[in-house]
Amino acid sequence: MVRIRIDRSKCIGCLTCVTACVVSHESDDARNRVVIDSEIKAAPIFCRHCELPECTYTCMTGAMHKNPITGFVEYDKEQCASCYMCIMACPYGVLKSDKINHKEIMKCNMCVHRTDDGSPKPMCVEKCPMQAITLVEVEK
């Protein structure tokens, strides 16, 4: 399984990852963000694709679910009831509704739409000028 790893010591808060996300998804809003922490340091925020994802447990329709093969938390907007329970349940504050229509949950999908085989190809990783965001292999 692969996951996004963030080295905050390399992050300069340039927001290139946020822009890359918007471009990759051809959307008006990013699925990630960069915040400033209490030590006034840039902190990129991404979906962690948790081992035990609270967002999937609170989703009443199954729109938010964990893929048993990839380990990614996936979102199916066609099944979504827009109840926002997943947003409220996320302990990291990562999930949000789209800022235009408020009908879709904005969450990282590892840019699987950028490949023919559905493998991850996050544009934020490719475009980070400081290599603060990387894709790493993790054990199940």
PDB file of N, CA and C in Angstrom, residues 32-69:
ATOM      1  N   ASN A  32      -7.114  19.158  -0.507  1.00  0.00           N
ATOM      2  CA  ASN A  32      -6.102  19.302   0.539  1.00  0.00           C
ATOM      3  C   ASN A  32      -6.011  20.773   0.902  1.00  0.00           C
ATOM      4  N   ARG A  33      -5.194  21.084   1.888  1.00  0.00           N
ATOM      5  CA  ARG A  33      -4.986  22.480   2.234  1.00  0.00           C
ATOM      6  C   ARG A  33      -3.700  22.611   3.033  1.00  0.00           C
ATOM      7  N   VAL A  34      -3.260  23.822   3.189  1.00  0.00           N
ATOM      8  CA  VAL A  34      -2.091  24.110   4.006  1.00  0.00           C
ATOM      9  C   VAL A  34      -2.522  25.091   5.074  1.00  0.00           C
ATOM     10  N   VAL A  35      -2.258  24.742   6.320  1.00  0.00           N
ATOM     11  CA  VAL A  35      -2.591  25.610   7.441  1.00  0.00           C
ATOM     12  C   VAL A  35      -1.297  26.018   8.140  1.00  0.00           C
ATOM     13  N   ILE A  36      -1.403  26.973   9.014  1.00  0.00           N
ATOM     14  CA  ILE A  36      -0.262  27.391   9.829  1.00  0.00           C
ATOM     15  C   ILE A  36      -0.493  26.863  11.234  1.00  0.00           C
ATOM     16  N   ASP A  37       0.470  26.121  11.766  1.00  0.00           N
ATOM     17  CA  ASP A  37       0.300  25.540  13.101  1.00  0.00           C
ATOM     18  C   ASP A  37       0.643  26.541  14.201  1.00  0.00           C
ATOM     19  N   SER A  38       0.578  26.093  15.432  1.00  0.00           N
ATOM     20  CA  SER A  38       0.815  26.982  16.574  1.00  0.00           C
ATOM     21  C   SER A  38       2.254  27.497  16.657  1.00  0.00           C
ATOM     22  N   GLU A  39       3.161  26.846  15.950  1.00  0.00           N
ATOM     23  CA  GLU A  39       4.557  27.303  15.921  1.00  0.00           C
ATOM     24  C   GLU A  39       4.846  28.157  14.682  1.00  0.00           C
ATOM     25  N   ILE A  40       3.776  28.603  14.020  1.00  0.00           N
ATOM     26  CA  ILE A  40       3.844  29.422  12.817  1.00  0.00           C
ATOM     27  C   ILE A  40       4.641  28.726  11.714  1.00  0.00           C
ATOM     28  N   LYS A  41       4.350  27.437  11.536  1.00  0.00           N
ATOM     29  CA  LYS A  41       4.987  26.617  10.510  1.00  0.00           C
ATOM     30  C   LYS A  41       3.900  26.076   9.596  1.00  0.00           C
ATOM     31  N   ALA A  42       4.177  26.036   8.297  1.00  0.00           N
ATOM     32  CA  ALA A  42       3.207  25.503   7.336  1.00  0.00           C
ATOM     33  C   ALA A  42       2.961  24.018   7.604  1.00  0.00           C
ATOM     34  N   ALA A  43       1.697  23.627   7.520  1.00  0.00           N
ATOM     35  CA  ALA A  43       1.309  22.239   7.769  1.00  0.00           C
ATOM     36  C   ALA A  43       0.326  21.785   6.703  1.00  0.00           C
ATOM     37  N   PRO A  44       0.791  21.057   5.681  1.00  0.00           N
ATOM     38  CA  PRO A  44      -0.133  20.505   4.676  1.00  0.00           C
ATOM     39  C   PRO A  44      -1.055  19.474   5.310  1.00  0.00           C
ATOM     40  N   ILE A  45      -2.328  19.512   4.933  1.00  0.00           N
ATOM     41  CA  ILE A  45      -3.335  18.604   5.469  1.00  0.00           C
ATOM     42  C   ILE A  45      -3.919  17.791   4.314  1.00  0.00           C
ATOM     43  N   PHE A  46      -3.842  16.477   4.430  1.00  0.00           N
ATOM     44  CA  PHE A  46      -4.351  15.550   3.423  1.00  0.00           C
ATOM     45  C   PHE A  46      -5.157  14.464   4.112  1.00  0.00           C
ATOM     46  N   CYS A  47      -6.033  13.803   3.368  1.00  0.00           N
ATOM     47  CA  CYS A  47      -6.723  12.634   3.896  1.00  0.00           C
ATOM     48  C   CYS A  47      -5.665  11.592   4.245  1.00  0.00           C
ATOM     49  N   ARG A  48      -5.794  11.008   5.410  1.00  0.00           N
ATOM     50  CA  ARG A  48      -4.805  10.031   5.876  1.00  0.00           C
ATOM     51  C   ARG A  48      -5.179   8.606   5.494  1.00  0.00           C
ATOM     52  N   HIS A  49      -6.335   8.416   4.875  1.00  0.00           N
ATOM     53  CA  HIS A  49      -6.782   7.073   4.506  1.00  0.00           C
ATOM     54  C   HIS A  49      -6.579   6.137   5.698  1.00  0.00           C
ATOM     55  N   CYS A  50      -7.188   6.520   6.803  1.00  0.00           N
ATOM     56  CA  CYS A  50      -7.006   5.861   8.104  1.00  0.00           C
ATOM     57  C   CYS A  50      -7.235   4.351   8.047  1.00  0.00           C
ATOM     58  N   GLU A  51      -6.549   3.665   8.942  1.00  0.00           N
ATOM     59  CA  GLU A  51      -6.741   2.217   9.082  1.00  0.00           C
ATOM     60  C   GLU A  51      -8.171   1.918   9.537  1.00  0.00           C
ATOM     61  N   LEU A  52      -8.649   2.684  10.512  1.00  0.00           N
ATOM     62  CA  LEU A  52     -10.022   2.566  11.016  1.00  0.00           C
ATOM     63  C   LEU A  52     -10.701   3.926  10.821  1.00  0.00           C
ATOM     64  N   PRO A  53     -11.168   4.202   9.611  1.00  0.00           N
ATOM     65  CA  PRO A  53     -11.675   5.545   9.281  1.00  0.00           C
ATOM     66  C   PRO A  53     -13.049   5.853   9.867  1.00  0.00           C
ATOM     67  N   GLU A  54     -13.070   6.848  10.740  1.00  0.00           N
ATOM     68  CA  GLU A  54     -14.327   7.270  11.351  1.00  0.00           C
ATOM     69  C   GLU A  54     -15.339   7.716  10.301  1.00  0.00           C
ATOM     70  N   CYS A  55     -14.863   8.327   9.220  1.00  0.00           N
ATOM     71  CA  CYS A  55     -15.770   8.820   8.174  1.00  0.00           C
ATOM     72  C   CYS A  55     -16.591   7.688   7.562  1.00  0.00           C
ATOM     73  N   THR A  56     -16.002   6.506   7.429  1.00  0.00           N
ATOM     74  CA  THR A  56     -16.743   5.387   6.834  1.00  0.00           C
ATOM     75  C   THR A  56     -17.745   4.806   7.819  1.00  0.00           C
ATOM     76  N   TYR A  57     -17.407   4.832   9.112  1.00  0.00           N
ATOM     77  CA  TYR A  57     -18.305   4.264  10.115  1.00  0.00           C
ATOM     78  C   TYR A  57     -19.561   5.108  10.295  1.00  0.00           C
ATOM     79  N   THR A  58     -19.457   6.405  10.067  1.00  0.00           N
ATOM     80  CA  THR A  58     -20.616   7.278  10.261  1.00  0.00           C
ATOM     81  C   THR A  58     -21.425   7.472   8.987  1.00  0.00           C
ATOM     82  N   CYS A  59     -20.909   7.039   7.855  1.00  0.00           N
ATOM     83  CA  CYS A  59     -21.611   7.222   6.580  1.00  0.00           C
ATOM     84  C   CYS A  59     -22.784   6.254   6.500  1.00  0.00           C
ATOM     85  N   MET A  60     -23.988   6.809   6.467  1.00  0.00           N
ATOM     86  CA  MET A  60     -25.198   5.976   6.510  1.00  0.00           C
ATOM     87  C   MET A  60     -25.522   5.329   5.162  1.00  0.00           C
ATOM     88  N   THR A  61     -24.940   5.827   4.074  1.00  0.00           N
ATOM     89  CA  THR A  61     -25.282   5.293   2.754  1.00  0.00           C
ATOM     90  C   THR A  61     -24.189   4.416   2.148  1.00  0.00           C
ATOM     91  N   GLY A  62     -23.011   4.416   2.751  1.00  0.00           N
ATOM     92  CA  GLY A  62     -21.891   3.662   2.177  1.00  0.00           C
ATOM     93  C   GLY A  62     -21.142   4.444   1.124  1.00  0.00           C
ATOM     94  N   ALA A  63     -21.462   5.735   0.977  1.00  0.00           N
ATOM     95  CA  ALA A  63     -20.761   6.566  -0.008  1.00  0.00           C
ATOM     96  C   ALA A  63     -19.286   6.696   0.342  1.00  0.00           C
ATOM     97  N   MET A  64     -18.984   6.722   1.621  1.00  0.00           N
ATOM     98  CA  MET A  64     -17.609   6.772   2.101  1.00  0.00           C
ATOM     99  C   MET A  64     -17.272   5.355   2.547  1.00  0.00           C
ATOM    100  N   HIS A  65     -16.312   4.735   1.880  1.00  0.00           N
ATOM    101  CA  HIS A  65     -15.979   3.346   2.190  1.00  0.00           C
ATOM    102  C   HIS A  65     -14.481   3.098   2.006  1.00  0.00           C
ATOM    103  N   LYS A  66     -13.988   2.066   2.627  1.00  0.00           N
ATOM    104  CA  LYS A  66     -12.573   1.724   2.536  1.00  0.00           C
ATOM    105  C   LYS A  66     -12.402   0.607   1.514  1.00  0.00           C
ATOM    106  N   ASN A  67     -11.520   0.826   0.557  1.00  0.00           N
ATOM    107  CA  ASN A  67     -11.228  -0.187  -0.443  1.00  0.00           C
ATOM    108  C   ASN A  67     -10.316  -1.233   0.200  1.00  0.00           C
ATOM    109  N   PRO A  68     -10.757  -2.488   0.271  1.00  0.00           N
ATOM    110  CA  PRO A  68      -9.953  -3.507   0.956  1.00  0.00           C
ATOM    111  C   PRO A  68      -8.649  -3.853   0.226  1.00  0.00           C
ATOM    112  N   ILE A  69      -8.570  -3.569  -1.048  1.00  0.00           N
ATOM    113  CA  ILE A  69      -7.363  -3.892  -1.813  1.00  0.00           C
ATOM    114  C   ILE A  69      -6.319  -2.788  -1.693  1.00  0.00           C
TER     115      ILE A  69
END
